[in-house]
Amino acid sequence: MSAAPTYGSGRLAQGLGGAAVAGHPISALAGIAALEAGGNAVDACLAMAASDWAAMPDMCGPGGDLFALWTDANGTVHAVNGAGPAPAAYVHPTSDAERAGLCLIPGAPAAFEYLASNAGRLGRAASLKPAIALAARGVAVSARFDRQLQALRDGALRQAFAAAHGGALPKPGERFALPGLAESLADWSRNGPTPALGAACADWARQGASVTAQEASAFKVARETPLALTFGAWTIYGQPPMSQSVAALASLGIAGADTVRENDASHRTHMLIEAYKRAFSELDRVGDGHDPASHAAAMLAPANMRAKRESIGHRASQGPAMVRNYGETTQVAAVDASGGVCTLIHSLYRPFGGRCLASNGWLSNDRGASFSTGANAPAPGKRPRHTLVGILMRHPEDGIWACGTPGAQAQTQTNLQIAVGLMRDASDPAAAVAAPRWSFLGDDQIAVEAAMPTHTLDALAAAGHRLALRPPADWLMGSIGLAGFRGGLKIAVADHRREALALAF
């Protein structure tokens, strides 16, 4: 670059060169470095994701899942769903405590390789370089990560972490590193992921997982056409199944344009909650092997969404039951110099996944816990419905935006609320992210942040919604990472609900 860049950072960052946001501050630095090196938004997201594997190993890793939604040089929107199926020898555990047995084929390596080779500019080695250095150096234990470490029951993983750090778990501010991770990522950089993936599978098998090295290395991903919803001048894109992003798009379509324009926040919130209940109830039909694409298309059919809108009354309805399985996830987003955007979300599922640690620093996932019943029942070769969701939005005047969030079943609901906030006022994306949130918990119960105006809370309660009051900035409501391009500015917004960071230059 001819001159030193001027940076913006924090919760809102704006610049002319590019912007990036990540759930861990050190990962955001990797994204900005990729953009400064001439990379596009995909390169930035890959660099941040790989850095997350070293910085947030409780939430994500190369042994987990990885989904991305991005625009190419022509502005076309694409999706990759790095969601591996259950292995051939999979037998669903009878006890949820048997987390090793819940390991599915990791989708992250194949998705990462595809994106680096087919959508990015810098290549695999450049995307992995910051993560290799970070894995070798280690990270300082944050208060959030300390809670996850201390929550580990006394077992093989806790003992392995303690042994690698002088016989005791590191305390807040002390160094944490995954032994072997830097070396295995360096090997990946040179030779591809197959050797490291095979070694990890062999170690996981000795701890109870059923994924073989052969089937893991054979898993591949392909570029997919995202779901799309036309909403006035906006087009809203979401990942196809097995992602549940169809619920966010269908909720928006059911609520309708009048709801988005509605200035009465109480009525607008009521309509969005009721629309989500109706969309969520249809997810039960979406399952691998049961033509999920057709079910998603049916959910987004205009006649279906209109009929569900007309069924909404002034009183709260009894929604479907919901199992709230609070996993852990993290997400990154970026916008590059040409205005291309990408959102990437990846996860092991619950904290530290299946809790099987390979000697090369790879943790297994426990994504099999996402299976349920009916169309989503477990079976070898099947993928469960994924809570991993990305949303991309485009408007001819209000720009292009990409976002995502952790938050288990709250992901679709949080993305829905951000989409509505941006459509109401794209000039203030930080306000859309900071606005108080709600989250449907099943039946007629709604979690609401205490920062929501009292008159809105009173009106919701009067309408029959059973409210569960949460802290003003509740971490269970997610942590949106938003990146976009509007009016010549590259913009990133980090959610104040967790330790995320946005940077721009």
Coordinates of C-alpha atoms in Angstrom, one line a residue:
M1 CA 0.0 0.0 0.0
S2 CA 1.2 3.5 -0.8
A3 CA 0.2 5.0 2.5
A4 CA -0.4 3.7 6.0
P5 CA -4.1 2.8 6.4
T6 CA -6.4 4.6 8.8
Y7 CA -8.2 2.1 11.0
G8 CA -11.6 2.1 12.6
S9 CA -12.2 -0.5 15.3
G10 CA -14.6 -1.6 18.0
R11 CA -18.3 -2.3 17.7
L12 CA -18.7 -0.2 14.5
A13 CA -15.8 0.1 12.0
Q14 CA -15.9 2.0 8.7
G15 CA -13.3 2.4 6.0
L16 CA -12.7 2.6 2.2
G17 CA -10.4 -0.4 1.8
G18 CA -12.3 -3.2 3.6
A19 CA -13.8 -4.3 6.9
A20 CA -14.0 -7.5 8.9
V21 CA -15.6 -8.8 12.1
A22 CA -14.9 -11.9 14.2
G23 CA -16.0 -13.4 17.5
H24 CA -12.4 -13.1 18.9
P25 CA -10.5 -9.9 18.5
I26 CA -7.3 -11.6 17.4
S27 CA -9.1 -13.3 14.6
A28 CA -10.4 -10.0 13.3
L29 CA -6.7 -8.9 12.9
A30 CA -6.2 -11.9 10.6
G31 CA -9.1 -10.9 8.5
I32 CA -7.9 -7.3 8.0
A33 CA -4.4 -8.6 7.2
A34 CA -5.8 -10.8 4.4
L35 CA -7.8 -7.8 3.0
E36 CA -4.7 -5.6 3.1
A37 CA -2.7 -8.3 1.2
G38 CA -5.2 -8.1 -1.7
G39 CA -7.5 -10.9 -0.6
N40 CA -11.2 -10.8 -1.1
A41 CA -13.9 -11.2 1.6
V42 CA -13.7 -15.0 1.3
D43 CA -9.9 -14.9 2.0
A44 CA -10.5 -12.7 5.0
C45 CA -13.2 -15.1 6.4
L46 CA -11.0 -18.1 5.9
A47 CA -8.1 -16.4 7.8
M48 CA -10.4 -15.5 10.6
A49 CA -12.0 -18.9 10.8
A50 CA -8.6 -20.7 11.0
S51 CA -7.4 -18.3 13.7
D52 CA -10.6 -19.1 15.6
W53 CA -9.5 -22.8 15.7
A54 CA -6.6 -21.7 17.9
A55 CA -8.3 -18.8 19.7
M56 CA -11.7 -20.4 20.4
P57 CA -11.2 -24.2 20.5
D58 CA -14.3 -24.7 22.6
M59 CA -16.5 -23.3 19.8
C60 CA -14.9 -24.4 16.6
G61 CA -12.1 -26.4 15.0
P62 CA -11.0 -28.3 11.9
G63 CA -12.9 -31.3 13.2
G64 CA -16.3 -29.5 13.0
D65 CA -18.6 -27.9 10.5
L66 CA -18.2 -24.8 8.3
F67 CA -20.8 -23.0 6.3
A68 CA -20.3 -19.9 4.0
L69 CA -22.4 -17.5 2.0
W70 CA -20.6 -15.1 -0.3
T71 CA -20.7 -13.0 -3.5
D72 CA -18.3 -13.6 -6.4
A73 CA -16.7 -11.0 -8.7
N74 CA -19.9 -10.8 -10.7
G75 CA -22.0 -10.3 -7.6
T76 CA -23.6 -13.7 -7.8
V77 CA -24.4 -15.2 -4.4
H78 CA -23.1 -18.7 -3.6
A79 CA -23.3 -21.1 -0.6
V80 CA -21.2 -23.9 0.8
N81 CA -22.6 -26.2 3.4
G82 CA -19.7 -28.0 5.1
A83 CA -21.9 -30.4 7.0
G84 CA -20.7 -33.9 7.2
P85 CA -23.0 -36.9 7.5
A86 CA -23.1 -39.6 10.1
P87 CA -20.4 -42.2 9.3
A88 CA -21.3 -45.7 8.0
A89 CA -20.8 -47.3 11.4
Y90 CA -22.8 -44.6 13.3
V91 CA -25.0 -45.9 16.1
H92 CA -26.8 -43.0 17.9
P93 CA -25.8 -43.1 21.6
T94 CA -28.4 -44.0 24.1
S95 CA -27.0 -41.5 26.5
D96 CA -26.2 -37.9 25.7
A97 CA -23.2 -38.2 27.9
E98 CA -21.6 -40.4 25.3
R99 CA -20.3 -37.4 23.3
A100 CA -17.6 -39.3 21.5
G101 CA -20.2 -41.4 19.8
L102 CA -21.9 -38.3 18.4
C103 CA -19.0 -37.4 16.1
L104 CA -20.1 -37.0 12.5
I105 CA -17.8 -36.7 9.5
P106 CA -16.0 -33.3 9.8
G107 CA -17.2 -30.9 7.0
A108 CA -14.8 -28.0 7.8
P109 CA -11.7 -29.3 6.0
A110 CA -13.5 -29.9 2.7
A111 CA -15.4 -26.6 2.9
F112 CA -12.2 -24.7 3.8
E113 CA -10.3 -26.3 0.9
Y114 CA -13.1 -25.6 -1.6
L115 CA -13.4 -21.9 -0.6
A116 CA -9.6 -21.4 -0.7
S117 CA -9.3 -23.0 -4.1
N118 CA -12.4 -21.7 -5.8
A119 CA -13.6 -18.6 -4.2
G120 CA -10.6 -16.9 -2.6
R121 CA -7.5 -15.2 -4.2
L122 CA -4.7 -15.8 -1.8
G123 CA -4.8 -19.6 -1.5
R124 CA -4.7 -22.2 1.4
A125 CA -1.2 -21.3 2.7
A126 CA -2.0 -17.6 3.2
S127 CA -5.3 -18.4 4.8
L128 CA -3.7 -20.8 7.3
K129 CA -0.5 -18.7 8.1
P130 CA -2.0 -16.5 10.9
A131 CA -3.6 -19.5 12.6
I132 CA -0.3 -21.5 12.5
A133 CA 1.5 -18.6 14.2
L134 CA -1.3 -18.2 16.7
A135 CA -1.5 -21.9 17.5
A136 CA 2.2 -21.9 18.2
R137 CA 2.1 -18.8 20.4
G138 CA -1.1 -19.6 22.2
V139 CA -3.8 -17.2 23.4
A140 CA -4.5 -15.5 26.7
V141 CA -7.4 -17.2 28.6
S142 CA -10.4 -14.8 28.6
A143 CA -13.2 -14.8 31.3
R144 CA -15.5 -16.5 28.8
F145 CA -13.0 -19.2 27.9
D146 CA -12.2 -19.8 31.5
R147 CA -15.8 -20.5 32.3
Q148 CA -15.7 -23.2 29.5
L149 CA -12.5 -24.7 30.8
Q150 CA -13.8 -24.8 34.4
A151 CA -17.1 -26.4 33.3
L152 CA -15.2 -29.4 31.9
R153 CA -15.9 -32.5 34.0
D154 CA -12.9 -34.4 35.4
G155 CA -12.1 -36.6 32.4
A156 CA -9.6 -37.3 29.7
L157 CA -9.9 -33.8 28.0
R158 CA -9.6 -31.8 31.2
Q159 CA -6.6 -33.9 32.2
A160 CA -5.0 -33.5 28.8
F161 CA -5.4 -29.7 28.9
A162 CA -4.0 -29.6 32.4
A163 CA -1.0 -31.8 31.5
A164 CA -0.2 -29.5 28.5
H165 CA -0.1 -26.5 30.8
G166 CA 2.1 -27.6 33.7
G167 CA -0.4 -29.9 35.4
A168 CA -3.2 -27.4 35.9
L169 CA -5.7 -25.6 33.7
P170 CA -4.5 -22.1 32.9
K171 CA -6.2 -19.2 34.7
P172 CA -7.6 -16.0 33.1
G173 CA -4.8 -14.1 31.5
E174 CA -2.5 -17.1 31.3
R175 CA -1.5 -18.8 28.1
F176 CA -3.5 -21.6 26.5
A177 CA -2.4 -23.6 23.5
L178 CA -3.5 -26.9 21.8
P179 CA -0.4 -29.1 21.6
G180 CA 0.2 -30.2 18.0
L181 CA -2.3 -27.8 16.3
A182 CA 0.4 -25.5 14.9
E183 CA 2.3 -28.5 13.4
S184 CA -0.8 -30.1 11.9
L185 CA -2.0 -26.8 10.3
A186 CA 1.5 -26.3 8.9
D187 CA 1.3 -29.8 7.4
W188 CA -2.2 -28.9 6.0
S189 CA -0.7 -25.8 4.5
R190 CA 1.9 -27.9 2.6
N191 CA 0.1 -31.1 1.9
G192 CA -3.7 -30.5 2.2
P193 CA -5.8 -31.6 5.1
T194 CA -6.0 -35.4 4.4
P195 CA -2.9 -36.5 6.5
A196 CA -3.9 -34.4 9.6
L197 CA -7.6 -35.4 9.2
G198 CA -6.7 -39.1 9.0
A199 CA -4.5 -38.9 12.1
A200 CA -7.3 -37.2 14.0
C201 CA -9.8 -39.8 13.0
A202 CA -7.5 -42.6 14.2
D203 CA -7.1 -40.9 17.6
W204 CA -10.8 -40.2 17.9
A205 CA -11.7 -43.8 17.1
R206 CA -9.6 -44.9 20.1
Q207 CA -11.8 -42.6 22.2
G208 CA -15.2 -43.9 20.9
A209 CA -15.9 -42.1 17.6
S210 CA -16.9 -44.1 14.6
V211 CA -15.6 -41.9 11.8
T212 CA -12.9 -43.5 9.6
A213 CA -10.1 -41.7 8.0
Q214 CA -11.2 -43.0 4.6
E215 CA -14.7 -41.7 4.7
A216 CA -13.6 -38.4 6.2
S217 CA -11.0 -37.7 3.5
A218 CA -13.6 -38.8 0.8
F219 CA -16.1 -36.2 1.9
K220 CA -16.3 -33.2 -0.5
V221 CA -18.5 -30.1 -0.8
A222 CA -19.8 -28.3 -3.9
R223 CA -21.0 -24.7 -4.5
E224 CA -24.7 -24.5 -4.0
T225 CA -27.4 -22.1 -5.0
P226 CA -28.7 -20.3 -1.9
L227 CA -32.3 -19.8 -1.0
A228 CA -33.6 -16.4 -2.0
L229 CA -36.6 -14.3 -1.0
T230 CA -37.6 -11.2 -2.9
F231 CA -38.9 -8.6 -0.4
G232 CA -39.7 -5.3 -2.2
A233 CA -36.5 -4.0 -3.6
W234 CA -34.5 -6.3 -1.2
T235 CA -33.3 -9.8 -2.0
I236 CA -32.6 -11.9 1.1
Y237 CA -30.4 -15.0 0.7
G238 CA -29.9 -17.9 3.0
Q239 CA -28.0 -21.2 3.0
P240 CA -30.0 -24.2 1.6
P241 CA -30.8 -27.2 3.8
M242 CA -29.5 -28.7 5.9
S243 CA -29.1 -25.2 7.3
Q244 CA -32.2 -23.9 9.0
S245 CA -31.9 -20.4 7.4
V246 CA -35.1 -21.2 5.5
A247 CA -36.9 -20.5 8.8
A248 CA -35.5 -16.9 8.9
L249 CA -36.5 -16.2 5.3
A250 CA -40.0 -17.8 5.7
S251 CA -40.6 -15.8 8.9
L252 CA -39.9 -12.6 7.1
G253 CA -42.2 -13.6 4.2
I254 CA -44.9 -14.5 6.6
A255 CA -44.6 -11.3 8.6
G256 CA -44.8 -9.3 5.4
A257 CA -43.8 -5.8 4.2
D258 CA -46.4 -4.0 6.4
T259 CA -44.8 -5.5 9.5
V260 CA -41.4 -4.3 8.5
R261 CA -42.7 -0.8 7.9
E262 CA -44.8 -0.8 11.1
N263 CA -43.7 1.9 13.5
D264 CA -45.5 0.5 16.5
A265 CA -42.7 -1.7 17.9
S266 CA -45.1 -3.7 20.0
H267 CA -47.2 -4.8 17.1
R268 CA -44.2 -5.3 14.9
T269 CA -42.6 -7.6 17.5
H270 CA -45.8 -9.5 18.0
M271 CA -46.1 -10.1 14.3
L272 CA -42.5 -11.3 14.0
I273 CA -42.8 -13.6 16.9
E274 CA -46.0 -15.2 15.5
A275 CA -44.5 -15.4 12.1
Y276 CA -41.5 -17.3 13.5
K277 CA -43.7 -19.7 15.4
R278 CA -45.4 -20.7 12.1
A279 CA -42.1 -21.0 10.2
F280 CA -40.5 -23.0 13.0
S281 CA -43.3 -25.5 13.1
E282 CA -42.6 -26.4 9.5
L283 CA -39.0 -27.3 10.1
D284 CA -40.1 -30.7 11.4
R285 CA -40.6 -31.8 7.8
V286 CA -37.1 -30.9 6.8
G287 CA -34.8 -33.8 7.0
D288 CA -31.9 -35.4 5.0
G289 CA -33.3 -38.0 2.7
H290 CA -36.8 -36.5 2.8
D291 CA -36.3 -34.0 -0.1
P292 CA -35.4 -31.1 2.1
A293 CA -35.1 -28.7 -0.9
S294 CA -38.7 -29.3 -1.9
H295 CA -39.8 -28.6 1.7
A296 CA -37.8 -25.4 1.9
A297 CA -39.3 -24.3 -1.4
A298 CA -42.8 -25.0 -0.1
M299 CA -42.1 -23.0 3.0
L300 CA -41.1 -20.0 0.8
A301 CA -44.0 -20.3 -1.6
P302 CA -45.9 -16.9 -1.6
A303 CA -49.3 -18.6 -1.1
N304 CA -48.1 -20.5 1.9
M305 CA -46.5 -17.5 3.5
R306 CA -49.6 -15.3 2.8
A307 CA -51.9 -18.0 4.3
K308 CA -49.8 -18.1 7.5
R309 CA -49.8 -14.3 7.7
E310 CA -53.6 -14.3 7.6
S311 CA -53.7 -16.8 10.4
I312 CA -52.0 -14.4 12.8
G313 CA -54.4 -12.7 15.3
H314 CA -54.0 -10.1 18.0
R315 CA -53.4 -12.8 20.6
A316 CA -50.3 -15.0 21.1
S317 CA -50.7 -18.4 19.6
Q318 CA -49.4 -21.7 21.1
G319 CA -46.3 -22.4 19.2
P320 CA -44.5 -25.8 18.8
A321 CA -42.3 -27.1 21.6
M322 CA -38.6 -26.3 21.3
V323 CA -35.6 -28.2 22.7
R324 CA -33.0 -25.5 23.5
N325 CA -29.7 -27.3 23.3
Y326 CA -27.2 -24.5 23.9
G327 CA -24.1 -25.3 21.8
E328 CA -21.2 -23.1 21.0
T329 CA -20.5 -21.5 17.6
T330 CA -18.7 -18.5 16.3
Q331 CA -19.0 -16.5 13.1
V332 CA -17.0 -14.1 10.9
A333 CA -17.9 -11.7 8.1
A334 CA -16.0 -9.4 5.8
V335 CA -16.4 -6.9 2.9
D336 CA -13.5 -6.4 0.5
A337 CA -12.3 -3.4 -1.6
S338 CA -14.6 -4.3 -4.5
G339 CA -17.7 -4.5 -2.2
G340 CA -17.8 -8.3 -2.2
V341 CA -19.1 -9.8 1.1
C342 CA -18.9 -13.1 2.9
T343 CA -20.3 -14.6 6.1
L344 CA -18.8 -17.8 7.5
I345 CA -20.1 -19.7 10.5
H346 CA -18.4 -22.8 12.0
S347 CA -18.8 -25.0 15.0
L348 CA -18.0 -28.2 16.9
Y349 CA -21.6 -28.0 18.2
R350 CA -21.4 -28.0 22.1
P351 CA -18.4 -26.7 24.0
F352 CA -15.3 -28.7 23.0
G353 CA -17.5 -30.9 20.7
G354 CA -17.2 -34.6 21.4
R355 CA -14.3 -33.9 23.8
C356 CA -12.0 -36.2 22.0
L357 CA -8.6 -34.5 21.6
A358 CA -6.3 -36.0 19.0
S359 CA -2.5 -35.7 19.4
N360 CA -2.4 -33.2 16.5
G361 CA -4.7 -30.8 18.4
W362 CA -7.9 -31.6 16.6
L363 CA -11.1 -31.9 18.7
S364 CA -13.9 -34.0 17.4
N365 CA -17.4 -32.6 16.9
D366 CA -20.6 -33.9 18.6
R367 CA -22.9 -32.7 15.8
G368 CA -24.9 -36.0 16.1
A369 CA -26.7 -34.4 19.1
S370 CA -28.6 -32.3 16.5
F371 CA -30.5 -35.3 15.3
S372 CA -34.0 -35.6 16.8
T373 CA -37.0 -37.6 15.5
G374 CA -39.1 -38.0 12.4
A375 CA -37.5 -36.6 9.3
N376 CA -34.5 -35.6 11.4
A377 CA -34.0 -39.0 13.0
P378 CA -30.4 -40.3 13.1
A379 CA -29.1 -42.9 10.6
P380 CA -25.8 -43.6 8.9
G381 CA -25.1 -41.3 5.9
K382 CA -27.6 -38.7 7.1
R383 CA -27.0 -35.0 8.1
P384 CA -29.0 -33.5 10.9
R385 CA -30.8 -30.1 10.6
H386 CA -28.2 -27.5 11.2
T387 CA -28.7 -24.4 13.4
L388 CA -25.7 -22.9 11.5
V389 CA -27.2 -20.0 9.5
G390 CA -25.9 -17.2 7.4
I391 CA -27.9 -14.4 5.8
L392 CA -26.9 -12.1 2.9
M393 CA -29.1 -9.1 1.9
R394 CA -28.9 -6.8 -1.2
H395 CA -30.7 -3.6 -2.1
P396 CA -30.0 -1.3 -5.1
E397 CA -29.6 1.7 -2.9
D398 CA -29.1 0.4 0.7
G399 CA -26.2 -1.8 -0.2
I400 CA -25.2 -5.4 0.4
W401 CA -24.9 -7.0 3.9
A402 CA -23.8 -10.4 5.2
C403 CA -24.3 -11.6 8.8
G404 CA -24.6 -14.5 11.1
T405 CA -24.5 -15.3 14.8
P406 CA -24.0 -18.1 17.4
G407 CA -27.0 -18.9 19.4
A408 CA -28.3 -22.4 18.7
Q409 CA -32.1 -22.1 17.8
A410 CA -31.9 -18.4 18.4
Q411 CA -29.8 -18.0 15.2
T412 CA -32.7 -17.9 12.8
Q413 CA -34.5 -15.5 15.1
T414 CA -31.6 -13.1 15.7
N415 CA -30.8 -13.0 11.9
L416 CA -34.5 -12.2 11.3
Q417 CA -34.4 -9.3 13.6
I418 CA -31.2 -7.9 12.1
A419 CA -32.7 -8.2 8.6
V420 CA -35.8 -6.2 9.7
G421 CA -33.6 -3.6 11.4
L422 CA -31.5 -3.1 8.2
M423 CA -34.6 -2.9 6.0
R424 CA -36.0 -0.3 8.3
D425 CA -32.8 1.8 8.3
A426 CA -29.7 0.6 6.5
S427 CA -28.0 3.9 7.3
D428 CA -27.5 2.8 10.9
P429 CA -26.4 -0.9 11.0
A430 CA -25.0 -0.6 14.5
A431 CA -28.5 0.3 15.8
A432 CA -29.9 -2.8 14.1
V433 CA -27.3 -4.9 16.0
A434 CA -27.7 -3.2 19.3
A435 CA -31.5 -3.2 19.4
P436 CA -33.0 -5.3 22.2
R437 CA -34.0 -8.8 21.1
W438 CA -36.5 -11.5 21.7
S439 CA -36.3 -15.2 21.3
F440 CA -39.1 -17.8 21.0
L441 CA -38.5 -20.6 23.6
G442 CA -41.4 -22.9 22.6
D443 CA -45.1 -23.0 23.3
D444 CA -46.1 -19.4 24.3
Q445 CA -42.8 -18.5 26.1
I446 CA -40.6 -15.7 24.7
A447 CA -37.3 -14.6 26.2
V448 CA -36.9 -10.8 26.0
E449 CA -34.0 -8.6 26.9
A450 CA -34.6 -6.2 29.7
A451 CA -33.5 -3.3 27.6
M452 CA -36.7 -3.6 25.5
P453 CA -39.0 -0.7 26.2
T454 CA -41.5 -1.2 29.1
H455 CA -44.5 -0.3 26.9
T456 CA -43.5 -3.0 24.4
L457 CA -43.0 -5.6 27.1
D458 CA -46.4 -4.7 28.6
A459 CA -48.1 -4.9 25.2
L460 CA -46.6 -8.3 24.5
A461 CA -47.7 -9.6 27.9
A462 CA -51.2 -8.2 27.4
A463 CA -51.4 -10.1 24.1
G464 CA -50.8 -13.3 25.9
H465 CA -47.0 -13.8 25.4
R466 CA -45.4 -15.4 28.4
L467 CA -42.3 -13.4 28.9
A468 CA -39.0 -14.6 30.4
L469 CA -36.9 -11.6 31.2
R470 CA -33.2 -11.8 30.4
P471 CA -30.3 -9.4 31.0
P472 CA -30.2 -6.2 28.9
A473 CA -27.5 -7.6 26.7
D474 CA -28.0 -11.3 26.9
W475 CA -25.3 -13.6 25.5
L476 CA -28.0 -16.2 24.7
M477 CA -29.4 -13.8 22.1
G478 CA -26.3 -14.3 20.0
S479 CA -23.4 -12.2 18.8
I480 CA -24.1 -10.8 15.3
G481 CA -21.1 -10.2 13.0
L482 CA -22.2 -7.9 10.2
A483 CA -20.2 -6.7 7.2
G484 CA -21.5 -4.7 4.3
F485 CA -21.0 -2.1 1.7
R486 CA -23.1 1.1 1.4
G487 CA -22.6 4.5 -0.1
G488 CA -18.9 3.8 -0.8
L489 CA -18.2 2.7 2.8
K490 CA -17.0 -0.7 3.9
I491 CA -18.7 -1.4 7.2
A492 CA -18.4 -4.0 9.9
V493 CA -20.4 -4.2 13.2
A494 CA -19.6 -6.4 16.2
D495 CA -22.2 -7.3 18.7
H496 CA -21.7 -6.0 22.3
R497 CA -23.2 -9.1 23.7
R498 CA -19.9 -11.0 23.5
E499 CA -16.2 -10.2 23.0
A500 CA -16.4 -9.7 19.2
L501 CA -14.4 -7.0 17.4
A502 CA -14.9 -5.1 14.1
L503 CA -12.0 -3.6 12.1
A504 CA -11.9 -1.5 8.9
F505 CA -9.2 0.4 6.9

